[in-house]
Structure formats: structure tokens, C-alpha cells
Tab-separated table of C-alpha atoms in Angstrom:
chain	number	residue	atom	x	y	z
A	1	UNK	CA	0.096	16.190	19.414
A	2	UNK	CA	-0.134	13.075	17.233
A	3	UNK	CA	-3.514	11.921	15.993
A	4	UNK	CA	-4.298	8.963	18.302
A	5	UNK	CA	-4.554	5.637	16.484
A	6	UNK	CA	-4.186	1.968	17.262
A	7	UNK	CA	-2.928	-0.488	14.663
A	8	UNK	CA	-4.101	-4.080	14.492
A	9	UNK	CA	-4.666	-6.938	12.081
A	10	UNK	CA	-7.866	-6.510	10.079
A	11	UNK	CA	-10.836	-8.817	10.495
A	12	UNK	CA	-13.235	-9.940	7.791
A	13	UNK	CA	-15.888	-7.724	9.383
A	14	UNK	CA	-13.659	-4.708	8.511
A	15	UNK	CA	-14.106	-5.212	4.749
A	16	UNK	CA	-16.750	-2.513	4.226
A	17	UNK	CA	-14.734	0.099	6.143
A	18	UNK	CA	-11.532	-0.786	4.276
A	19	UNK	CA	-13.368	-0.556	0.942
A	20	UNK	CA	-14.739	2.836	1.984
A	21	UNK	CA	-11.265	4.208	2.797
A	22	UNK	CA	-9.779	2.737	-0.390
A	23	UNK	CA	-12.399	4.115	-2.761
A	24	UNK	CA	-11.943	7.599	-1.330
A	25	UNK	CA	-8.138	7.502	-1.037
A	26	UNK	CA	-7.033	5.508	-4.116
A	27	UNK	CA	-8.139	8.099	-6.707
A	28	UNK	CA	-5.996	10.755	-4.979
A	29	UNK	CA	-2.781	9.025	-6.052
A	30	UNK	CA	-3.719	9.697	-9.677
A	31	UNK	CA	-4.640	13.307	-8.921
A	32	UNK	CA	-1.262	13.753	-7.177
A	33	UNK	CA	0.503	12.757	-10.395
A	34	UNK	CA	-1.573	15.136	-12.502
A	35	UNK	CA	-3.206	12.261	-14.398
A	36	UNK	CA	-6.798	13.148	-15.192
A	37	UNK	CA	-9.152	10.189	-15.346
A	38	UNK	CA	-12.724	10.014	-16.560
A	39	UNK	CA	-15.308	8.492	-14.230
A	40	UNK	CA	-15.285	5.373	-16.438
A	41	UNK	CA	-11.493	5.017	-16.253
A	42	UNK	CA	-11.628	5.505	-12.496
A	43	UNK	CA	-14.306	2.802	-12.189
A	44	UNK	CA	-12.409	0.374	-14.439
A	45	UNK	CA	-8.932	0.777	-12.984
A	46	UNK	CA	-9.316	1.857	-9.380
A	47	UNK	CA	-12.736	1.544	-7.815
A	48	UNK	CA	-13.499	-1.944	-9.190
A	49	UNK	CA	-10.463	-3.231	-7.284
A	50	UNK	CA	-11.875	-2.019	-3.976
A	51	UNK	CA	-15.415	-3.378	-3.797
A	52	UNK	CA	-16.395	-4.993	-0.531
A	53	UNK	CA	-16.177	-8.413	-2.213
A	54	UNK	CA	-12.640	-7.684	-3.500
A	55	UNK	CA	-11.575	-6.586	-0.026
A	56	UNK	CA	-13.092	-9.711	1.536
A	57	UNK	CA	-11.109	-11.818	-0.949
A	58	UNK	CA	-7.914	-9.997	0.044
A	59	UNK	CA	-8.657	-10.480	3.744
A	60	UNK	CA	-9.212	-14.230	3.287
A	61	UNK	CA	-6.163	-14.780	1.078
A	62	UNK	CA	-3.691	-17.051	2.905
A	63	UNK	CA	-0.628	-15.117	1.671
A	64	UNK	CA	-1.925	-11.620	2.448
A	65	UNK	CA	-2.309	-9.675	5.657
A	66	UNK	CA	-3.911	-6.293	6.230
A	67	UNK	CA	-3.201	-4.016	9.153
A	68	UNK	CA	-5.698	-1.266	9.951
A	69	UNK	CA	-5.300	2.026	11.776
A	70	UNK	CA	-8.248	2.878	14.031
A	71	UNK	CA	-9.032	6.199	15.641
A	72	UNK	CA	-10.318	6.670	19.196
A	73	UNK	CA	-13.843	5.783	18.037
A	74	UNK	CA	-12.532	2.490	16.493
A	75	UNK	CA	-13.220	3.860	13.005
A	76	UNK	CA	-10.762	2.619	10.365
A	77	UNK	CA	-8.767	5.614	9.110
A	78	UNK	CA	-6.121	3.738	7.121
A	79	UNK	CA	-4.805	0.338	6.157
A	80	UNK	CA	-1.853	-1.465	4.621
A	81	UNK	CA	-1.978	-4.838	2.873
A	82	UNK	CA	1.120	-6.990	2.397
A	83	UNK	CA	1.626	-10.087	0.248
A	84	UNK	CA	3.971	-12.812	1.486
A	85	UNK	CA	6.162	-15.104	-0.603
A	86	UNK	CA	6.350	-12.773	-3.576
A	87	UNK	CA	9.004	-12.984	-6.242
A	88	UNK	CA	10.916	-9.799	-6.919
A	89	UNK	CA	9.319	-8.164	-9.991
A	90	UNK	CA	12.477	-8.062	-12.138
A	91	UNK	CA	13.851	-11.334	-13.452
A	92	UNK	CA	17.122	-9.698	-14.438
A	93	UNK	CA	18.220	-8.888	-10.897
A	94	UNK	CA	20.231	-10.862	-8.413
A	95	UNK	CA	17.192	-10.897	-6.117
A	96	UNK	CA	14.762	-12.722	-8.411
A	97	UNK	CA	15.294	-16.109	-6.783
A	98	UNK	CA	14.642	-14.818	-3.284
A	99	UNK	CA	11.376	-14.580	-1.401
A	100	UNK	CA	10.099	-11.056	-0.855
A	101	UNK	CA	7.092	-9.421	0.749
A	102	UNK	CA	5.288	-6.766	-1.250
A	103	UNK	CA	3.230	-3.871	-0.017
A	104	UNK	CA	0.061	-4.225	-2.047
A	105	UNK	CA	-1.741	-1.129	-0.748
A	106	UNK	CA	-1.268	1.665	1.777
A	107	UNK	CA	-4.165	4.092	2.000
A	108	UNK	CA	-5.330	6.657	4.552
A	109	UNK	CA	-8.722	8.316	4.769
A	110	UNK	CA	-8.394	11.748	3.110
A	111	UNK	CA	-10.133	13.412	6.072
A	112	UNK	CA	-7.163	12.581	8.333
A	113	UNK	CA	-4.232	13.296	6.037
A	114	UNK	CA	-1.241	15.126	7.530
A	115	UNK	CA	-1.309	13.265	10.851
A	116	UNK	CA	1.563	10.841	10.057
A	117	UNK	CA	-0.863	7.927	9.838
A	118	UNK	CA	0.824	6.630	6.656
A	119	UNK	CA	4.270	6.659	8.230
A	120	UNK	CA	3.006	5.060	11.447
A	121	UNK	CA	1.230	2.338	9.448
A	122	UNK	CA	4.401	1.703	7.438
A	123	UNK	CA	6.459	1.472	10.641
A	124	UNK	CA	3.931	-0.964	12.134
A	125	UNK	CA	3.931	-3.105	8.987
A	126	UNK	CA	7.730	-3.252	8.965
A	127	UNK	CA	7.778	-4.225	12.643
A	128	UNK	CA	5.141	-6.902	11.989
A	129	UNK	CA	7.192	-8.262	9.070
A	130	UNK	CA	10.416	-8.185	11.087
A	131	UNK	CA	8.749	-10.333	13.771
A	132	UNK	CA	7.852	-12.846	11.044
A	133	UNK	CA	11.397	-12.851	9.655
A	134	UNK	CA	10.560	-10.970	6.457
A	135	UNK	CA	13.338	-8.472	5.753
A	136	UNK	CA	12.926	-7.932	2.005
A	137	UNK	CA	10.075	-5.643	0.952
A	138	UNK	CA	9.177	-4.175	-2.430
A	139	UNK	CA	6.342	-1.943	-3.604
A	140	UNK	CA	5.133	-0.066	-6.652
A	141	UNK	CA	4.342	3.647	-6.487
A	142	UNK	CA	3.048	5.896	-9.259
A	143	UNK	CA	5.672	8.122	-10.857
A	144	UNK	CA	4.822	11.662	-9.842
A	145	UNK	CA	3.184	10.714	-6.533
A	146	UNK	CA	5.839	12.694	-4.689
A	147	UNK	CA	4.205	12.491	-1.259
A	148	UNK	CA	4.300	8.683	-1.335
A	149	UNK	CA	7.760	8.531	-2.919
A	150	UNK	CA	9.149	10.861	-0.242
A	151	UNK	CA	7.575	8.781	2.545
A	152	UNK	CA	9.144	5.607	1.209
A	153	UNK	CA	12.547	7.246	0.676
A	154	UNK	CA	12.535	8.600	4.238
A	155	UNK	CA	11.751	5.066	5.406
A	156	UNK	CA	14.768	3.611	3.604
A	157	UNK	CA	13.263	2.415	0.329
A	158	UNK	CA	15.166	3.013	-2.899
A	159	UNK	CA	14.013	3.072	-6.501
A	160	UNK	CA	15.289	-0.099	-8.170
A	161	UNK	CA	13.341	0.015	-11.414
A	162	UNK	CA	10.030	0.867	-12.945
A	163	UNK	CA	7.406	0.064	-15.512
A	164	UNK	CA	7.594	1.476	-19.004
A	165	UNK	CA	4.144	1.565	-20.545
A	166	UNK	CA	3.832	3.111	-24.032
A	167	UNK	CA	2.719	6.739	-23.988
A	168	UNK	CA	-0.732	7.477	-25.298
A	169	UNK	CA	-2.474	4.598	-23.554
A	170	UNK	CA	-3.236	6.556	-20.395
A	171	UNK	CA	-1.516	3.976	-18.201
A	172	UNK	CA	0.755	5.602	-15.629
A	173	UNK	CA	4.188	4.203	-14.944
A	174	UNK	CA	5.283	2.986	-11.544
A	175	UNK	CA	8.561	3.121	-9.730
A	176	UNK	CA	9.512	-0.130	-8.068
A	177	UNK	CA	11.037	0.605	-4.670
A	178	UNK	CA	12.676	-1.886	-2.338
A	179	UNK	CA	14.074	-2.170	1.141
A	180	UNK	CA	16.472	-5.026	1.731
A	181	UNK	CA	18.274	-5.366	4.993
A	182	UNK	CA	18.541	-7.398	8.139
A	183	UNK	CA	17.023	-4.487	10.032
A	184	UNK	CA	13.822	-3.643	8.167
């Protein structure tokens, strides 16, 4: 039986709950890749991006939208933020002059992993975007985060490029994945 959730657009009053999920889930993506981070690195690169104030700013941004997954008790157990009117991240492609939507974040509370909440959130986001006429989506995912990469591949995303940071700086590389069709 599927874990019961409802998916809806986030409200400003959801900021603290979204920040809570993000600060517990975001570090796991680095663990999944085998990248070990000190507490200071984690604070600087991950946790500082998900303070309640940062989440409130995201929620009020006119070109962003966050959908939340709520359990039966209305507790937020996951969320996905999208950014509208994005340029494709590679200037050398045929798509760089087109308008895209990017998936900025997709996190699920670690206590409810393995209940298909990520895939259901992704499906809901794609349906939401389809209703708005957005059929071109791109995202960045850490190299080595196989669980996320597999989810996106199963959902029709393909690797179209990546970042190439110099080794030795402790900055992980990302794959850039995209889904471009009339039937997102």
C-alpha cells in the first residue's frame, strides 16, 4: 500500500517545515556520492541555503513555485521547487535561446524514504508544469547520487552535460539532465 500523501502548492507559513526537511535531507545527497564533508563544509554549502529565511525568500520569489507533499497528519514530508523562465545552462546547445523550467530542489524527509514520495512529487510537478505550458525541464544532480539519477532516468530525463570542477577543491560535479517534449 502506498504511503498516503497529498500534494499542493506551498504557503509562506510552510517555510519552517520545508527548511526542516531540507536540512535533514540535503546532506544525504553528498553521503550517497561518498563525499565526506566536515561540519563546517556542510554548514557553508548546504545548510546555509536552507534557513527559514532562505526558504521564505524562495517561496516569495515570483519566478519560483514549491509543491509540498503532506502526510495524513498534514505534516510536510517532501517538497519540490521549480524555477520558471530559466535559460538552459549550456550556451553551446541549440536550446540556449529557449525558455526552460528548472527543478531547483527535490527533497523528501529521510524518515519516509522508500515510499515513492520522490517519484510522486516529480509526477505532480510535471503535471503542474504541463498545465502551465512548460514542457522543457532541466535539473542538476550530483554525480554518484545513483538513487536520484535512476529516478530521473526512469522519468524520461537524459544526461545532456555536466560541470567539470577541478579535482582537489572538494566541489562535487553535477550531471545536467533534461526532459524536452510536448508530453512532459
